[in-house]
Amino acid sequence: VSVGNELLFGETVDTNAAWLGRELTTLGISVVRGFTVGDVAEDIEWAVRKAAQASELVMVTGGLGPTPDDLTKATVAQMFSLPLTCDDQVLETLKVRYSAGGHDEVPVAARGQAEIPQGSTVLENPEGTAPGILLRTQDATVVLLPGVPGELRAIVRGALRPHLEAMRPPHAERVWHHVTHTTGIVESRLTEQVEASMAELPPDVRAPVGVAYLPDVYGVDLRFSAHGASREEALARIAPLLNAIDQVVAPYRFESTSGDLAEAVSTELRARGMQMATAESCTGGLIAKRITDRPGSSDIFAGGVVAYSNRVKVEQLGVHVDDIETFGAVSEVVAHQLAAGVAALLHADVGIGVTGVAGPGGGSEEKPVGTVWIGTCVRGEVETFLGRYSGDRQAIRARAGQAALAAVYRRVLNASKG
Ligand code: ATP
Ligand code: MG
């Protein structure tokens, strides 16, 4: 049960429910219902009652604090006829926290946080003042948690954890995930091909594994989920599916713990002792930023030129003026010369050249908004390709940068080590 007017009005997105859903599912506790209500006592009561009838465990987030709109604790205590009593230990913790904050004593308004429904268990909050509260009622175990996401997570992973472990059904196995990252293929095509290859598996192999397609502007992640007493057991269930789709995803897959293709590129460059340089026009340094966001990137990144004006393309990177005049700045030959030029200028093994129309203006019939030429130069050999990307200016730039990194990744994977 998520409590808060701001959730109903759309000012705050209910990330607590999403986080709790993942956390509980991972622990083998299945989540069957969710409610969102405002800061209204009778609505909180209604939702908690419904939830308690439908399940054995009710998690309530929000409205635990000291302000007058924080009604959760009083409402729930009243529902189950539990008087609120001051918990000395919680009061002591409040005193310590407030004095650390420079207060002589706990403000009267904040003292209410030490009041706990009789017979309930206090769940220590290492990140804030309002502790979590666990109470066992006839219908269900009810857990009250603060709305502040960091506090909620700290309590769930800390003081609440042993209670959750004890509650999960005796034979419940955890859910484990394996994620395959892809880029360069649209969700609909990937889904079609992946589903077709998995359809050939026997049902008793296919059925126990859940498959989710998680797209964003950079690509599509495939998330496989299976139950298992251990990670190995779950991965053994997932393995036949990975085998079945191997050929289909191989041209698009990349290996990265963070899910960021820049990590995958950095890893492969480092493994070969290679350095990269970038010449970016329409991406304006996005690729250089993504690479240098990662600590230790100086081994693998020489530098970059934001070659926005034609003058910089010509004077700094050796792009031929007459090629720009004949073919335009957004052209195959310019992408080629940018990639080769920046690799030579910065003495790098790998060069990237990107030139395109990010929009919203500047498009033409021949080169509409989203047209991007990309060049990659690996140990002196240049390859180019034409991308056509959709979306607004930001999305086009993000997609073009990703495509350039993907091209480098494939080429570097094939380059010999050393
Ligand atoms: P506090 O003790 O800090 O007052 P609280 O339990 O009273 O905590 P709220 O007042 O409901 O919690 O919310 C505190 C903050 O947490 C707000 O900034 C709110 O936007 C955020 N928050 C509340 N509920 C959620 C939620 N379900 N998901 C994400 N953020 C939330
Ligand atoms: Mg509050």
XYZ file of C-alpha atoms and ligand atoms in Angstrom:
450
model
C 0.000 0.000 0.000
C 1.566 3.274 -1.106
C 0.340 6.294 0.829
C 0.671 9.907 -0.275
C -1.311 12.586 -2.083
C 1.758 13.350 -4.178
C 1.586 9.823 -5.635
C -2.035 10.344 -6.718
C -1.381 13.810 -8.122
C 1.532 12.561 -10.174
C 4.151 14.708 -8.483
C 6.048 11.659 -7.242
C 6.431 8.413 -9.133
C 5.818 5.395 -6.914
C 9.293 3.903 -7.131
C 8.851 2.281 -3.710
C 6.187 -0.093 -5.011
C 8.387 -1.020 -7.973
C 11.438 -1.566 -5.796
C 9.490 -3.590 -3.211
C 7.942 -5.684 -5.978
C 11.368 -6.640 -7.302
C 12.861 -7.202 -3.853
C 10.021 -9.428 -2.616
C 9.809 -11.404 -5.856
C 13.533 -12.001 -5.683
C 13.089 -13.346 -2.157
C 10.457 -15.818 -3.372
C 7.500 -13.896 -1.930
C 4.864 -13.380 -4.591
C 3.250 -9.973 -4.778
C -0.447 -10.217 -5.589
C -1.914 -6.737 -5.204
C -0.960 -3.085 -4.949
C -2.903 -0.055 -3.759
C -2.217 3.664 -3.913
C -4.128 5.980 -1.608
C -3.912 9.618 -0.493
C -3.194 10.971 2.965
C -6.726 10.164 4.113
C -7.281 7.953 7.161
C -10.317 6.099 5.849
C -8.626 5.400 2.511
C -5.520 4.048 4.234
C -7.727 1.858 6.403
C -9.680 0.583 3.396
C -6.531 -0.347 1.482
C -4.795 -2.013 4.432
C -7.935 -4.041 5.160
C -8.271 -5.171 1.537
C -4.590 -6.035 1.379
C -4.709 -7.973 4.643
C -7.665 -10.005 3.380
C -5.865 -10.828 0.147
C -2.473 -11.806 1.522
C -0.370 -12.751 4.512
C 1.994 -9.797 4.353
C 1.107 -6.150 3.869
C 3.774 -3.553 3.267
C 2.709 0.071 3.720
C 4.982 2.920 2.626
C 4.706 6.632 3.362
C 3.066 8.803 5.967
C 5.232 7.665 8.856
C 6.888 10.997 9.506
C 6.163 13.710 12.071
C 4.049 16.068 9.957
C 0.250 16.390 10.339
C -0.366 14.696 6.984
C 1.441 11.579 8.212
C -1.499 9.405 9.232
C -0.369 5.858 8.562
C 0.757 4.816 12.024
C -2.174 6.249 13.956
C -4.642 4.866 11.434
C -3.234 1.349 11.448
C -2.890 1.299 15.254
C -6.525 2.289 15.588
C -7.676 -0.309 13.043
C -6.222 -3.084 15.140
C -7.105 -1.435 18.485
C -3.504 -1.076 19.542
C -2.733 1.905 21.789
C 0.333 3.971 20.856
C 2.992 3.969 23.550
C 6.321 5.744 23.722
C 9.264 3.454 22.993
C 12.200 4.583 25.159
C 14.811 3.184 22.879
C 13.390 4.938 19.828
C 13.144 8.171 21.824
C 16.802 7.765 22.786
C 17.787 7.327 19.116
C 15.785 10.417 18.225
C 17.636 12.404 20.907
C 20.985 11.295 19.537
C 19.978 12.151 15.958
C 18.580 15.552 16.813
C 21.531 16.497 19.004
C 23.893 15.501 16.202
C 21.878 17.939 14.092
C 22.497 20.709 16.651
C 19.164 20.522 18.538
C 19.145 20.533 22.352
C 16.101 18.355 22.464
C 13.715 16.516 20.232
C 11.097 18.934 18.842
C 7.650 18.195 20.254
C 6.282 17.532 16.780
C 8.977 14.912 16.189
C 8.425 13.026 19.437
C 5.451 11.259 17.940
C 7.919 9.193 15.965
C 8.816 7.348 19.166
C 5.207 6.236 19.603
C 4.774 2.649 18.601
C 1.621 0.507 18.459
C 1.659 -1.754 21.498
C 3.118 -5.195 20.898
C 4.719 -4.315 17.574
C 8.345 -4.733 16.569
C 10.499 -1.683 15.892
C 12.614 -1.892 12.719
C 15.660 0.290 13.013
C 16.023 3.024 10.386
C 19.745 3.703 9.876
C 19.039 6.510 7.368
C 16.403 8.589 9.149
C 14.303 9.247 12.204
C 11.063 7.323 11.684
C 11.646 3.604 12.338
C 9.761 0.908 10.489
C 7.102 -0.990 12.422
C 6.072 -4.612 12.131
C 2.829 -5.807 13.643
C 1.210 -9.195 13.546
C -2.556 -9.042 13.261
C -5.119 -11.796 12.920
C -5.275 -11.434 9.162
C -1.740 -10.610 8.189
C 1.641 -9.287 9.157
C 1.607 -5.543 8.524
C 4.835 -3.629 7.987
C 4.898 0.174 8.046
C 7.797 1.829 6.244
C 8.807 5.455 5.628
C 8.163 6.951 2.198
C 11.722 8.196 1.659
C 13.130 5.609 -0.767
C 16.620 5.366 0.777
C 15.176 4.828 4.257
C 12.693 2.228 3.039
C 15.417 0.253 1.279
C 17.772 0.376 4.252
C 15.082 -1.004 6.566
C 13.940 -3.727 4.150
C 17.496 -4.923 3.539
C 18.424 -4.483 7.211
C 16.069 -4.975 10.140
C 13.190 -6.416 8.122
C 15.256 -8.948 6.197
C 15.229 -11.768 8.790
C 11.459 -11.409 9.191
C 10.971 -11.709 5.428
C 13.291 -14.715 5.241
C 11.274 -16.388 7.985
C 7.984 -15.662 6.218
C 8.703 -17.025 2.786
C 7.021 -20.336 2.082
C 9.191 -23.319 3.089
C 9.757 -24.482 -0.465
C 9.971 -21.061 -2.028
C 13.016 -20.651 -4.151
C 14.476 -17.313 -4.999
C 14.122 -15.911 -8.471
C 17.404 -15.323 -10.275
C 17.961 -13.304 -13.415
C 20.260 -13.377 -16.369
C 20.370 -10.347 -18.665
C 21.505 -10.396 -22.285
C 22.195 -6.886 -23.586
C 21.539 -6.111 -27.234
C 21.831 -3.008 -29.372
C 21.160 -2.284 -33.034
C 17.948 -4.268 -33.455
C 14.427 -2.975 -32.806
C 12.325 -4.634 -30.119
C 9.677 -6.016 -32.484
C 12.188 -7.803 -34.708
C 14.209 -9.095 -31.787
C 11.075 -10.404 -30.067
C 9.930 -12.152 -33.225
C 13.252 -13.882 -33.807
C 13.888 -14.774 -30.169
C 10.375 -16.167 -29.674
C 10.695 -18.218 -32.873
C 13.960 -19.813 -31.739
C 12.614 -20.551 -28.278
C 9.423 -22.078 -29.672
C 11.470 -25.094 -30.749
C 12.327 -25.966 -27.153
C 10.353 -28.651 -25.310
C 7.673 -27.036 -23.116
C 9.182 -28.378 -19.877
C 12.397 -26.532 -20.729
C 10.777 -23.326 -21.983
C 7.955 -22.935 -19.446
C 9.897 -22.534 -16.171
C 11.832 -19.520 -17.484
C 10.302 -16.059 -17.734
C 11.499 -13.815 -20.561
C 11.102 -10.027 -20.499
C 12.040 -7.543 -23.225
C 13.284 -4.271 -21.784
C 13.836 -1.622 -24.460
C 15.276 1.856 -24.130
C 16.822 4.364 -26.507
C 20.114 2.435 -26.552
C 18.829 -1.064 -27.224
C 16.854 -3.949 -25.809
C 17.769 -6.029 -22.778
C 16.492 -9.582 -22.622
C 15.889 -10.637 -19.040
C 15.568 -14.329 -18.250
C 14.180 -15.274 -14.832
C 14.051 -18.674 -13.180
C 13.525 -20.087 -9.730
C 16.358 -21.923 -8.064
C 17.745 -22.895 -4.683
C 21.013 -21.372 -5.876
C 22.116 -19.083 -8.683
C 23.751 -22.045 -10.439
C 20.531 -24.028 -10.363
C 18.564 -21.145 -11.875
C 21.226 -20.472 -14.510
C 21.152 -24.160 -15.462
C 17.441 -23.720 -16.220
C 18.121 -20.586 -18.254
C 21.077 -22.023 -20.222
C 19.047 -23.980 -22.837
C 17.179 -20.795 -23.764
C 20.417 -18.851 -24.154
C 21.652 -21.634 -26.394
C 18.522 -21.572 -28.495
C 18.748 -17.833 -29.179
C 22.518 -17.653 -29.503
C 22.664 -17.324 -33.292
C 19.852 -14.795 -33.420
C 21.309 -12.413 -30.847
C 25.023 -12.837 -31.592
C 25.244 -9.879 -34.033
C 23.647 -7.532 -31.496
C 24.821 -8.826 -28.120
C 27.411 -7.150 -25.926
C 28.962 -8.104 -22.605
C 28.741 -5.530 -19.850
C 27.997 -5.748 -16.145
C 26.518 -2.250 -16.031
C 24.509 -2.676 -19.227
C 26.406 0.242 -20.763
C 27.956 -0.410 -24.167
C 30.716 2.095 -23.320
C 31.868 -0.370 -20.648
C 31.978 -3.208 -23.191
C 33.991 -1.097 -25.636
C 36.395 -0.001 -22.898
C 36.937 -3.589 -21.773
C 37.754 -4.816 -25.271
C 40.061 -1.886 -26.032
C 41.910 -2.465 -22.757
C 42.280 -6.198 -23.428
C 44.108 -5.332 -26.662
C 46.067 -2.361 -25.373
C 44.293 -0.115 -27.865
C 43.448 3.578 -27.600
C 40.503 5.331 -29.164
C 39.872 8.910 -30.346
C 36.641 10.568 -31.428
C 35.690 13.216 -33.994
C 32.096 14.098 -33.292
C 29.923 16.545 -35.123
C 26.223 15.956 -34.424
C 26.836 13.981 -31.208
C 28.790 16.950 -29.801
C 31.063 14.905 -27.545
C 28.475 12.418 -26.270
C 30.650 9.433 -27.137
C 33.701 10.954 -25.457
C 31.582 11.671 -22.399
C 30.254 8.131 -22.171
C 33.738 6.672 -22.456
C 35.259 9.087 -19.925
C 32.364 8.635 -17.482
C 34.136 5.417 -16.589
C 37.062 5.701 -14.185
C 40.450 4.690 -15.574
C 39.487 5.592 -19.144
C 42.805 7.337 -19.809
C 44.349 3.963 -20.752
C 41.962 3.482 -23.618
C 40.886 6.984 -24.615
C 43.321 9.421 -26.244
C 40.880 12.307 -26.662
C 38.236 13.770 -28.893
C 37.483 16.710 -31.153
C 34.003 18.181 -31.276
C 34.255 18.978 -34.974
C 31.119 21.039 -35.241
C 32.060 23.643 -37.835
C 33.359 22.721 -41.272
C 36.421 24.836 -40.541
C 37.402 22.556 -37.650
C 36.726 19.464 -39.752
C 39.078 20.810 -42.422
C 41.773 22.590 -40.425
C 42.090 20.160 -37.517
C 41.131 16.816 -38.971
C 42.190 17.005 -42.600
C 38.734 16.717 -44.158
C 38.956 17.928 -47.781
C 37.161 21.192 -48.481
C 36.118 20.078 -51.950
C 34.553 16.879 -50.567
C 32.429 18.962 -48.207
C 31.469 21.199 -51.150
C 30.630 18.270 -53.414
C 29.005 15.807 -50.992
C 28.055 17.980 -48.000
C 29.254 17.772 -44.405
C 26.846 14.902 -43.752
C 28.329 12.368 -46.132
C 30.149 9.092 -46.264
C 33.423 10.618 -47.359
C 33.419 13.151 -44.504
C 32.657 10.434 -41.896
C 35.541 8.440 -43.385
C 37.968 11.355 -43.212
C 36.877 12.326 -39.680
C 37.538 8.816 -38.358
C 40.906 8.463 -40.085
C 41.849 12.084 -39.363
C 41.270 11.975 -35.621
C 43.044 8.622 -35.245
C 46.087 10.119 -37.015
C 45.938 13.455 -35.199
C 45.749 11.874 -31.740
C 47.900 8.821 -32.506
C 45.111 6.400 -31.631
C 44.527 2.821 -32.816
C 40.816 3.472 -33.223
C 39.043 6.552 -34.570
C 35.335 7.350 -34.672
C 33.831 9.959 -37.000
C 30.182 10.994 -36.682
C 28.396 13.509 -38.873
C 24.647 13.841 -39.175
C 21.442 15.860 -38.948
C 20.141 15.793 -35.361
C 17.305 18.227 -36.063
C 14.774 19.580 -35.476
C 15.814 21.836 -38.414
C 18.407 21.291 -41.112
C 16.889 18.247 -42.802
C 16.375 17.933 -46.545
C 14.627 15.475 -48.816
C 17.883 13.700 -49.510
C 19.159 13.920 -45.924
C 16.172 14.060 -43.571
C 16.532 14.702 -39.841
C 18.043 11.563 -38.304
C 20.459 10.889 -41.193
C 23.881 10.124 -39.705
C 27.059 8.898 -41.393
C 29.418 7.045 -39.093
C 33.017 6.069 -39.784
C 35.240 3.793 -37.742
C 38.951 3.481 -38.271
C 40.670 0.461 -36.698
C 44.440 0.212 -37.128
C 44.275 2.312 -40.267
C 41.328 0.579 -41.933
C 38.184 2.635 -42.293
C 34.611 1.379 -42.566
C 31.532 3.566 -42.883
C 27.808 3.135 -42.599
C 24.656 5.189 -42.893
C 22.257 5.311 -39.951
C 18.734 6.700 -39.956
C 17.545 7.368 -36.421
C 14.151 8.387 -35.133
C 13.059 10.534 -32.244
C 13.814 14.060 -31.096
C 17.236 15.697 -31.212
C 18.345 14.077 -27.964
C 17.216 10.593 -29.004
C 18.852 10.869 -32.435
C 22.139 11.903 -30.843
C 21.924 9.121 -28.247
C 21.136 6.504 -30.912
C 23.884 7.702 -33.245
C 26.459 7.608 -30.429
C 25.338 4.109 -29.470
C 25.531 2.895 -33.077
C 29.062 4.264 -33.422
C 30.135 2.500 -30.213
C 28.474 -0.714 -31.395
C 30.386 -0.562 -34.682
C 33.663 -0.066 -32.829
C 32.809 -2.895 -30.437
C 32.224 -5.427 -33.259
C 35.396 -4.397 -35.055
C 37.579 -4.407 -31.952
C 36.242 -7.853 -30.926
C 37.601 -9.121 -34.239
C 40.939 -7.338 -33.873
C 43.834 -9.433 -32.676
C 45.072 -8.939 -29.129
C 48.425 -7.241 -28.536
P 9.347 11.248 6.628
O 9.652 10.538 7.889
O 10.602 11.723 5.943
O 8.302 12.309 6.721
P 7.287 9.668 5.484
O 7.164 8.244 5.822
O 6.351 10.610 6.123
O 8.765 10.097 5.668
P 6.373 10.840 3.104
O 6.222 12.120 3.832
O 5.160 10.170 2.596
O 7.147 9.780 3.950
O 7.392 11.040 1.903
C 8.709 11.482 2.123
C 9.437 11.587 0.810
O 9.510 10.322 0.167
C 8.811 12.506 -0.202
O 9.856 13.237 -0.857
C 8.133 11.625 -1.180
O 8.115 12.197 -2.452
C 8.967 10.371 -1.143
N 8.068 9.235 -1.331
C 6.997 8.943 -0.594
N 6.378 7.843 -1.033
C 7.071 7.415 -2.107
C 6.915 6.334 -3.007
N 5.914 5.458 -2.871
N 7.843 6.190 -3.989
C 8.836 7.083 -4.104
N 9.036 8.120 -3.305
C 8.168 8.315 -2.304
Mg 6.295 12.762 5.816
